Short mmCIF file of C-alpha atoms in Angstrom, two decimals:
data_model
loop_
_atom_site.label_atom_id
_atom_site.label_comp_id
_atom_site.label_asym_id
_atom_site.label_seq_id
_atom_site.Cartn_x
_atom_site.Cartn_y
_atom_site.Cartn_z
CA MET A 1 15.50 -56.96 -20.86
CA THR A 2 15.97 -53.31 -21.52
CA SER A 3 17.12 -51.26 -18.57
CA PRO A 4 15.46 -47.94 -17.87
CA ARG A 5 17.19 -44.63 -18.54
CA THR A 6 19.79 -43.83 -15.91
CA ASP A 7 20.55 -40.14 -16.59
CA PRO A 8 21.46 -38.42 -13.35
CA GLU A 9 18.74 -36.01 -12.26
CA PRO A 10 16.69 -36.45 -15.42
CA HIS A 11 14.29 -33.62 -14.65
CA GLY A 12 16.33 -31.57 -12.23
CA HIS A 13 17.43 -28.85 -14.65
CA SER A 14 14.52 -28.69 -17.04
CA HIS A 15 12.05 -27.78 -14.31
CA SER A 16 14.20 -25.57 -12.13
CA HIS A 17 13.66 -22.47 -14.28
CA GLY A 18 10.78 -20.89 -16.09
CA PRO A 19 7.07 -21.05 -15.39
CA ALA A 20 5.50 -23.89 -13.49
CA ALA A 21 3.99 -26.76 -15.43
CA PRO A 22 0.24 -26.45 -15.93
CA VAL A 23 -2.00 -28.36 -13.60
CA SER A 24 -4.67 -30.80 -14.70
CA LYS A 25 -7.90 -29.77 -16.32
CA HIS A 26 -9.87 -31.03 -13.30
CA LEU A 27 -7.92 -28.81 -10.90
CA ARG A 28 -8.35 -25.82 -13.19
CA LYS A 29 -12.09 -26.38 -13.07
CA VAL A 30 -12.06 -26.55 -9.26
CA ILE A 31 -10.06 -23.32 -8.99
CA ALA A 32 -12.29 -21.62 -11.55
CA ALA A 33 -15.39 -22.70 -9.61
CA VAL A 34 -14.07 -20.72 -6.64
CA LEU A 35 -12.62 -17.67 -8.37
CA ILE A 36 -15.13 -16.98 -11.15
CA PRO A 37 -18.05 -16.31 -8.76
CA PHE A 38 -15.73 -14.19 -6.62
CA ALA A 39 -14.50 -12.15 -9.59
CA THR A 40 -18.09 -11.76 -10.79
CA ALA A 41 -19.14 -10.47 -7.38
CA VAL A 42 -16.28 -7.95 -7.45
CA VAL A 43 -17.32 -6.68 -10.89
CA VAL A 44 -20.95 -6.38 -9.76
CA GLY A 45 -19.81 -4.55 -6.64
CA LEU A 46 -17.80 -2.09 -8.72
CA MET A 47 -20.81 -1.43 -10.95
CA VAL A 48 -23.25 -0.97 -8.08
CA LEU A 49 -20.97 1.19 -5.92
CA TRP A 50 -19.31 3.17 -8.71
CA PRO A 51 -19.54 6.80 -7.56
CA GLY A 52 -19.11 8.80 -10.74
CA GLY A 53 -16.84 11.36 -9.07
CA ALA A 54 -16.49 13.04 -5.68
CA PRO A 55 -19.43 15.19 -4.56
CA PRO A 56 -18.86 18.98 -4.77
CA HIS A 57 -18.68 21.16 -1.68
CA GLU A 58 -17.86 24.74 -0.74
CA ARG A 59 -14.25 25.13 0.29
CA THR A 60 -13.72 25.91 3.95
CA GLY A 61 -10.28 27.44 3.53
CA VAL A 62 -8.89 25.15 6.24
CA GLY A 63 -5.91 22.83 5.78
CA PHE A 64 -5.96 21.05 2.42
CA ASP A 65 -9.44 22.40 1.69
CA ARG A 66 -8.15 25.65 0.22
CA GLN A 67 -7.94 27.11 -3.24
CA THR A 68 -4.32 26.94 -4.34
CA GLN A 69 -2.26 28.18 -7.25
CA GLN A 70 1.36 27.96 -8.27
CA GLY A 71 3.81 30.78 -7.58
CA LYS A 72 7.46 31.75 -7.79
CA VAL A 73 9.71 33.77 -5.49
CA VAL A 74 11.04 36.61 -7.65
CA ASN A 75 12.91 38.65 -5.05
CA ILE A 76 14.06 38.48 -1.42
CA ASP A 77 15.13 41.44 0.73
CA LYS A 78 16.43 41.43 4.28
CA VAL A 79 14.46 43.70 6.62
CA ASP A 80 14.54 44.37 10.34
CA CYS A 81 11.73 42.42 11.97
CA LYS A 82 10.94 45.45 14.14
CA ASP A 83 10.24 47.51 11.02
CA VAL A 84 7.50 45.16 9.84
CA ASN A 85 4.42 47.22 10.67
CA ALA A 86 1.72 45.41 8.71
CA ALA A 87 0.21 42.07 9.70
CA ARG A 88 2.45 39.39 8.30
CA THR A 89 1.63 36.03 6.84
CA PRO A 90 4.32 33.50 7.75
CA ILE A 91 5.23 30.44 5.73
CA SER A 92 2.42 28.43 7.32
CA GLY A 93 -0.19 30.59 5.60
CA GLU A 94 -1.91 31.71 8.84
CA THR A 95 -2.04 35.43 9.56
CA THR A 96 -0.40 36.55 12.81
CA PRO A 97 -0.24 40.01 14.37
CA PRO A 98 2.98 42.06 14.20
CA SER A 99 3.34 42.28 17.97
CA GLY A 100 5.21 38.97 18.05
CA SER A 101 8.10 40.25 15.94
CA GLY A 102 11.35 39.45 17.63
CA PRO A 103 14.79 40.91 17.05
CA GLY A 104 16.78 39.97 13.97
CA LEU A 105 16.44 40.14 10.21
CA CYS A 106 13.34 38.86 8.49
CA GLU A 107 13.07 37.96 4.84
CA LYS A 108 10.71 40.04 2.73
CA ALA A 109 9.91 37.77 -0.20
CA THR A 110 8.12 39.02 -3.31
CA VAL A 111 6.09 36.16 -4.77
CA GLU A 112 4.49 36.11 -8.22
CA VAL A 113 1.37 34.06 -8.93
CA THR A 114 2.06 31.98 -12.05
CA THR A 115 -1.30 30.22 -12.56
CA GLY A 116 -5.01 31.05 -12.29
CA HIS A 117 -6.98 34.20 -13.06
CA ASP A 118 -4.52 36.37 -11.09
CA LYS A 119 -1.50 35.17 -13.04
CA GLY A 120 1.26 37.78 -12.88
CA ARG A 121 0.03 39.32 -9.62
CA THR A 122 2.64 39.74 -6.89
CA PHE A 123 2.38 39.83 -3.12
CA VAL A 124 4.76 40.11 -0.20
CA GLU A 125 5.52 37.29 2.22
CA ILE A 126 7.39 37.97 5.47
CA VAL A 127 9.40 35.01 6.73
CA GLN A 128 10.66 35.04 10.30
CA PRO A 129 14.31 34.06 10.91
CA ASP A 130 13.25 31.10 13.05
CA ALA A 131 10.63 29.83 10.58
CA PRO A 132 11.04 26.08 9.87
CA ARG A 133 11.06 26.70 6.12
CA GLN A 134 12.99 29.50 4.46
CA LEU A 135 12.45 30.80 0.94
CA ARG A 136 15.03 31.45 -1.76
CA GLU A 137 14.89 33.49 -4.94
CA GLY A 138 13.62 31.57 -7.97
CA GLN A 139 11.99 28.88 -5.84
CA GLY A 140 8.62 27.49 -6.91
CA VAL A 141 5.94 27.65 -4.23
CA VAL A 142 2.29 26.75 -3.68
CA VAL A 143 0.14 29.74 -2.73
CA ALA A 144 -3.22 29.64 -0.98
CA TYR A 145 -5.99 31.94 -2.18
CA ALA A 146 -8.61 33.34 0.21
CA PRO A 147 -11.15 35.27 -1.91
CA ASP A 148 -12.98 36.71 1.12
CA ALA A 149 -9.87 38.19 2.73
CA PRO A 150 -8.64 41.80 2.19
CA ARG A 151 -6.82 42.17 -1.12
CA ASP A 152 -3.37 42.41 0.46
CA LEU A 153 -3.96 39.19 2.39
CA GLN A 154 -5.70 37.11 -0.27
CA TYR A 155 -2.54 35.21 -1.21
CA SER A 156 -0.03 33.53 1.07
CA VAL A 157 2.67 30.90 0.64
CA THR A 158 1.45 27.58 1.98
CA ASP A 159 4.08 25.13 0.74
CA VAL A 160 7.04 24.55 -1.56
CA ASN A 161 6.59 23.14 -5.07
CA ARG A 162 8.20 19.69 -4.98
CA LYS A 163 6.93 18.37 -8.31
CA PHE A 164 10.32 18.11 -10.02
CA PRO A 165 12.24 16.15 -7.32
CA MET A 166 9.22 13.91 -6.72
CA THR A 167 8.85 13.23 -10.45
CA LEU A 168 12.58 12.56 -10.78
CA LEU A 169 12.50 10.12 -7.87
CA ALA A 170 9.51 8.32 -9.40
CA GLY A 171 11.39 8.07 -12.70
CA ILE A 172 14.46 6.59 -10.98
CA PHE A 173 12.22 4.09 -9.20
CA ALA A 174 10.60 3.04 -12.49
CA LEU A 175 13.98 2.64 -14.20
CA VAL A 176 15.34 0.49 -11.37
CA VAL A 177 12.24 -1.72 -11.36
CA ILE A 178 12.39 -2.20 -15.14
CA ALA A 179 16.17 -2.76 -15.18
CA VAL A 180 15.98 -5.50 -12.55
CA GLY A 181 12.52 -6.94 -13.17
CA ARG A 182 12.47 -6.52 -16.97
CA MET A 183 9.05 -7.48 -18.31
CA ARG A 184 7.81 -8.42 -14.84
CA GLY A 185 8.93 -4.98 -13.69
CA VAL A 186 6.96 -3.31 -16.47
CA MET A 187 3.85 -5.27 -15.56
CA ALA A 188 4.36 -4.41 -11.89
CA LEU A 189 4.43 -0.70 -12.73
CA VAL A 190 1.28 -1.06 -14.83
CA ALA A 191 -0.41 -2.88 -11.96
CA LEU A 192 0.69 -0.10 -9.59
CA ALA A 193 -0.89 2.50 -11.87
CA VAL A 194 -4.11 0.47 -12.01
CA SER A 195 -4.13 0.18 -8.21
CA PHE A 196 -3.86 3.96 -7.85
CA ALA A 197 -6.62 4.36 -10.43
CA VAL A 198 -8.96 2.09 -8.45
CA LEU A 199 -8.08 3.98 -5.27
CA THR A 200 -8.63 7.46 -6.69
CA LEU A 201 -11.48 6.77 -9.10
CA PHE A 202 -13.49 4.27 -7.04
CA ILE A 203 -12.58 3.86 -3.36
CA LEU A 204 -12.18 7.51 -2.32
CA PRO A 205 -15.13 8.98 -4.28
CA ALA A 206 -17.42 6.10 -3.26
CA ILE A 207 -16.67 6.72 0.43
CA LEU A 208 -17.30 10.46 -0.02
CA GLN A 209 -20.61 9.68 -1.74
CA GLY A 210 -21.75 7.94 1.46
CA SER A 211 -21.25 4.27 0.62
CA ASN A 212 -20.23 1.95 3.45
CA PRO A 213 -16.42 2.34 3.79
CA LEU A 214 -15.93 -1.31 4.72
CA LEU A 215 -17.89 -2.58 1.72
CA VAL A 216 -16.10 -0.16 -0.60
CA ALA A 217 -12.71 -1.21 0.79
CA VAL A 218 -13.46 -4.92 0.37
CA VAL A 219 -14.64 -4.50 -3.24
CA GLY A 220 -11.82 -2.11 -4.13
CA ALA A 221 -9.11 -4.18 -2.45
CA SER A 222 -10.41 -7.33 -4.16
CA ALA A 223 -10.31 -5.62 -7.55
CA ILE A 224 -6.75 -4.41 -6.91
CA MET A 225 -5.74 -7.89 -5.78
CA LEU A 226 -7.15 -9.63 -8.86
CA ILE A 227 -5.72 -7.13 -11.33
CA ALA A 228 -2.28 -6.82 -9.70
CA LEU A 229 -1.64 -10.50 -9.05
CA TYR A 230 -2.79 -11.82 -12.42
CA MET A 231 -1.12 -8.96 -14.29
CA CYS A 232 2.22 -9.46 -12.54
CA HIS A 233 2.29 -13.26 -12.21
CA GLY A 234 0.12 -14.51 -15.06
CA LEU A 235 -3.19 -16.34 -15.30
CA THR A 236 -1.97 -19.58 -13.73
CA ALA A 237 -3.04 -22.00 -11.03
CA ARG A 238 -0.13 -20.81 -8.90
CA THR A 239 -1.44 -17.22 -9.00
CA SER A 240 -4.98 -18.41 -8.33
CA VAL A 241 -3.89 -20.20 -5.16
CA ALA A 242 -2.18 -16.98 -4.01
CA VAL A 243 -5.40 -15.06 -4.75
CA ILE A 244 -7.49 -17.47 -2.67
CA GLY A 245 -4.99 -17.32 0.21
CA THR A 246 -5.01 -13.52 0.09
CA LEU A 247 -8.81 -13.46 0.06
CA ILE A 248 -9.10 -15.71 3.13
CA SER A 249 -6.55 -13.58 5.00
CA LEU A 250 -8.35 -10.35 4.07
CA LEU A 251 -11.61 -11.77 5.40
CA LEU A 252 -9.87 -12.63 8.67
CA ILE A 253 -8.41 -9.11 8.91
CA GLY A 254 -11.83 -7.61 8.24
CA LEU A 255 -13.52 -9.68 10.94
CA LEU A 256 -10.84 -9.05 13.56
CA GLY A 257 -10.63 -5.37 12.69
CA SER A 258 -14.38 -4.89 12.93
CA LEU A 259 -14.48 -6.72 16.27
CA PHE A 260 -11.64 -4.87 17.99
CA ILE A 261 -12.31 -1.41 16.54
CA GLY A 262 -15.82 -1.65 17.97
CA TRP A 263 -14.69 -3.26 21.23
CA ALA A 264 -12.00 -0.64 21.82
CA SER A 265 -14.44 2.17 20.94
CA LEU A 266 -12.16 3.63 18.28
CA THR A 267 -13.94 6.46 16.48
CA GLY A 268 -11.40 7.01 13.71
CA ASN A 269 -11.65 10.79 14.29
CA THR A 270 -8.38 11.57 16.02
CA ASP A 271 -6.55 14.36 14.16
CA ASP A 272 -7.12 17.50 12.12
CA SER A 273 -7.46 15.63 8.81
CA THR A 274 -10.12 13.21 10.02
CA GLY A 275 -11.85 16.05 11.89
CA LEU A 276 -12.02 18.08 8.68
CA ILE A 277 -13.39 15.09 6.76
CA HIS A 278 -16.04 14.53 9.42
CA GLY A 279 -16.97 18.23 9.35
CA LEU A 280 -17.33 18.33 5.57
CA TYR A 281 -19.03 14.92 5.25
CA PRO A 282 -20.70 14.06 8.59
CA HIS A 283 -22.44 11.07 7.01
CA ILE A 284 -19.15 9.18 6.63
CA ASP A 285 -18.67 6.39 9.17
CA MET A 286 -15.22 7.28 10.52
CA SER A 287 -14.74 3.96 12.35
CA GLY A 288 -15.62 2.19 9.10
CA LEU A 289 -13.08 4.39 7.35
CA LEU A 290 -10.48 3.26 9.88
CA LEU A 291 -11.29 -0.38 9.18
CA ALA A 292 -11.13 0.26 5.43
CA GLY A 293 -7.64 1.67 5.92
CA VAL A 294 -6.58 -1.44 7.82
CA ILE A 295 -7.75 -3.71 4.99
CA ILE A 296 -6.20 -1.69 2.18
CA GLY A 297 -2.96 -1.19 4.13
CA SER A 298 -2.59 -4.91 4.73
CA LEU A 299 -3.23 -5.91 1.12
CA GLY A 300 0.20 -5.01 -0.24
CA VAL A 301 2.12 -7.08 2.29
CA LEU A 302 -0.39 -9.94 2.01
CA ASP A 303 0.26 -10.20 -1.72
CA ASP A 304 3.96 -10.60 -1.05
CA VAL A 305 3.42 -13.33 1.56
CA THR A 306 0.93 -15.41 -0.41
CA VAL A 307 2.82 -15.24 -3.71
CA THR A 308 6.10 -16.16 -2.00
CA GLN A 309 4.59 -19.13 -0.18
CA THR A 310 2.82 -20.42 -3.26
CA SER A 311 5.98 -20.14 -5.36
CA ALA A 312 8.00 -21.90 -2.65
CA VAL A 313 5.62 -24.87 -2.60
CA TRP A 314 5.58 -25.06 -6.41
CA GLU A 315 9.38 -25.03 -6.55
CA LEU A 316 9.61 -27.69 -3.85
CA HIS A 317 7.25 -29.88 -5.85
CA GLN A 318 9.29 -29.40 -9.02
CA ALA A 319 12.51 -30.23 -7.17
CA ASN A 320 10.98 -33.41 -5.71
CA PRO A 321 7.79 -34.40 -7.58
CA THR A 322 7.28 -37.49 -5.38
CA MET A 323 6.79 -35.39 -2.26
CA GLY A 324 3.21 -35.56 -0.96
CA ALA A 325 1.01 -32.81 0.43
CA ARG A 326 2.19 -33.37 4.02
CA GLY A 327 5.86 -33.15 3.04
CA LEU A 328 5.26 -30.08 0.89
CA TYR A 329 3.45 -28.36 3.73
CA ARG A 330 6.20 -29.10 6.24
CA ALA A 331 8.91 -27.84 3.91
CA GLY A 332 6.87 -24.80 2.89
CA ILE A 333 5.98 -23.82 6.44
CA ARG A 334 9.67 -23.85 7.40
CA ILE A 335 10.24 -21.25 4.71
CA GLY A 336 7.15 -19.39 5.86
CA ARG A 337 8.36 -19.09 9.46
CA ASP A 338 11.37 -17.08 8.32
CA HIS A 339 9.07 -14.95 6.20
CA ILE A 340 6.72 -14.36 9.15
CA ALA A 341 9.51 -13.05 11.36
CA SER A 342 10.74 -10.55 8.78
CA VAL A 343 7.32 -9.37 7.57
CA VAL A 344 5.84 -8.80 11.05
CA ASN A 345 8.92 -6.87 12.11
CA THR A 346 8.71 -4.81 8.93
CA LEU A 347 5.04 -4.01 9.48
CA VAL A 348 5.51 -2.97 13.11
CA LEU A 349 8.50 -0.77 12.28
CA ALA A 350 6.61 0.82 9.37
CA TYR A 351 3.73 1.84 11.62
CA ALA A 352 6.12 2.95 14.38
CA GLY A 353 8.04 5.08 11.89
CA ALA A 354 4.85 6.74 10.68
CA ALA A 355 3.82 7.52 14.28
CA LEU A 356 7.31 8.56 15.43
CA PRO A 357 6.48 12.27 16.03
CA LEU A 358 3.48 11.23 18.13
CA LEU A 359 5.54 8.76 20.15
CA LEU A 360 8.16 11.47 20.66
CA LEU A 361 5.51 13.79 22.12
CA PHE A 362 4.50 11.12 24.61
CA SER A 363 8.15 10.60 25.51
CA ILE A 364 8.59 14.33 26.14
CA ALA A 365 5.52 14.29 28.39
CA GLN A 366 7.06 11.31 30.26
CA SER A 367 3.82 9.36 29.95
CA SER A 368 3.72 5.74 31.05
CA VAL A 369 3.44 2.94 28.51
CA GLY A 370 -0.10 2.18 29.67
CA THR A 371 -1.17 5.79 29.24
CA VAL A 372 0.36 5.99 25.78
CA ALA A 373 -1.22 2.73 24.63
CA ASN A 374 -4.63 3.74 25.99
CA SER A 375 -4.79 7.00 24.03
CA GLU A 376 -6.92 6.69 20.93
CA LEU A 377 -4.19 7.96 18.61
CA VAL A 378 -1.81 5.18 19.64
CA ALA A 379 -4.54 2.58 20.17
CA GLU A 380 -5.55 2.97 16.53
CA GLU A 381 -2.01 2.19 15.39
CA ILE A 382 -1.75 -0.75 17.80
CA VAL A 383 -5.01 -2.28 16.54
CA ARG A 384 -4.01 -1.58 12.94
CA THR A 385 -0.62 -3.23 13.44
CA LEU A 386 -1.77 -6.25 15.41
CA VAL A 387 -4.80 -7.04 13.25
CA GLY A 388 -2.72 -6.74 10.09
CA SER A 389 0.04 -8.88 11.60
CA ILE A 390 -2.43 -11.61 12.61
CA GLY A 391 -3.71 -11.70 9.03
CA LEU A 392 -0.17 -11.89 7.68
CA VAL A 393 0.81 -14.71 10.01
CA ALA A 394 -2.37 -16.63 9.19
CA ALA A 395 -1.74 -16.18 5.46
CA VAL A 396 1.39 -18.35 5.64
CA PRO A 397 -0.17 -21.67 6.79
CA VAL A 398 -3.40 -21.03 4.87
CA THR A 399 -1.63 -20.40 1.57
CA THR A 400 0.90 -23.19 2.15
CA VAL A 401 -1.89 -25.73 2.78
CA LEU A 402 -3.79 -24.63 -0.32
CA ALA A 403 -0.69 -24.75 -2.51
CA ALA A 404 0.40 -28.15 -1.15
CA LEU A 405 -3.05 -29.66 -1.71
CA VAL A 406 -3.39 -28.27 -5.22
CA VAL A 407 0.06 -29.16 -6.49
CA SER A 408 0.12 -32.63 -4.91
CA ALA A 409 -3.32 -33.46 -6.29
CA ASP A 410 -2.16 -32.80 -9.83
CA ARG A 411 -1.62 -35.95 -11.87
CA THR A 412 -0.89 -34.48 -15.30
CA GLY A 413 1.93 -32.03 -14.74
CA VAL A 414 5.40 -32.50 -13.32
CA GLY A 415 4.29 -35.02 -10.75
CA ALA A 416 2.97 -37.42 -13.34
CA GLU A 417 6.04 -37.12 -15.53
CA ALA A 418 8.39 -37.69 -12.62
CA GLY A 419 6.25 -40.52 -11.28
CA ALA A 420 6.58 -42.38 -14.55
CA SER A 421 10.37 -42.22 -14.40
CA ALA A 422 10.81 -42.63 -10.65
CA PRO A 423 13.09 -45.44 -9.40
CA VAL A 424 11.36 -48.77 -9.00
CA ARG A 425 11.31 -50.19 -5.49
CA THR A 426 10.96 -53.83 -4.51
CA GLY A 427 8.47 -55.12 -1.99
CA LYS A 428 11.20 -55.07 0.70
CA GLY A 429 11.70 -51.35 0.22
CA ARG A 430 15.19 -51.68 -1.36
CA ARG A 431 15.94 -49.81 -4.57
CA ARG A 432 16.54 -52.12 -7.56
CA ARG A 433 19.83 -51.38 -9.25
CA THR A 434 19.90 -51.15 -13.01
CA ARG A 435 22.69 -52.17 -15.28
CA PRO A 436 24.12 -49.53 -17.59
#
């Protein structure tokens, strides 16, 4: 009688690296039956809601809604602030009367316009000594153009040109991602570019055209999710499970967000930017825009959670192909609990960091916690954080269950191979020893 092969860990090394083994044809059909209609609906939604560009409007000259050109500081002279007789335009771009001139030396900057129909034209910018941003000779700046203002006040410095350092930082980021991630890093950068394209070419113009912000966000976020996940992780069953888990979590975030934004009477119109948007496009549903932001903001972290959980379950199955769905879920959820703690903390700190100046203002005013939390500015961030966190937490068990069910139901991949070579057990539950 021939004894079976007794190599130690016969499949341990061969399946610990590389892509997961393909699942059975039946499971692929089940997954396709779920995802193909969903992907079709996303494509139809993109076609129906495609805006064809942002609608034109007359510039108001307020905030970002100003005509701007590029400029360069060609000369700087020190002058006594008391000797500045004309109305001055400080670095903020807003004209102020000369009566506020304090003692000290001001900077009289000569700025040349380097783009547009007035290229080569120069103007003078007076910078106060206590201005938050000082100019230096040779510095590139962004200048605002007000065609209806007097000629001497048509141009003013509104910001500093940061294109070079921002481009350099983006290049360093791309090099690091490619150096560490290699081909996966390249695909991740391509997916990032596609995500920005969907955001700028579809989501933003469609909202400005008057489409429902929530519907636009759901279609756009779904398109980003499908493109990014499959592009980065391949067209596999593992990726498909992550897509389904992400979709279920996004639906939960949308429902909770819609419920609590309405219940808390959050208008979404809380600062100068949203006020300007509402003034230019009063037909936009600002509360819907807030909900759209919650969904899109949660998508990036959701992708990370669902892909990680799916990969963990797949790796557990490859390490022990005899483990059933219940065992896979228990092992996967233990990994997920650690992930939950870190991700929720990251999300809360990210929102807190973004709202740090606002929280500092409340601290200066010595407002109570209840007063701070009740203000709409902070309440928006609280709802955004908590709704997104609930969706992230829910994504862990949902994705783990889906992955455990799919991978344990497979009978043609790793599980079947390992099952054929698994140790034989007797009826009394004792392992039968084999002779070498």
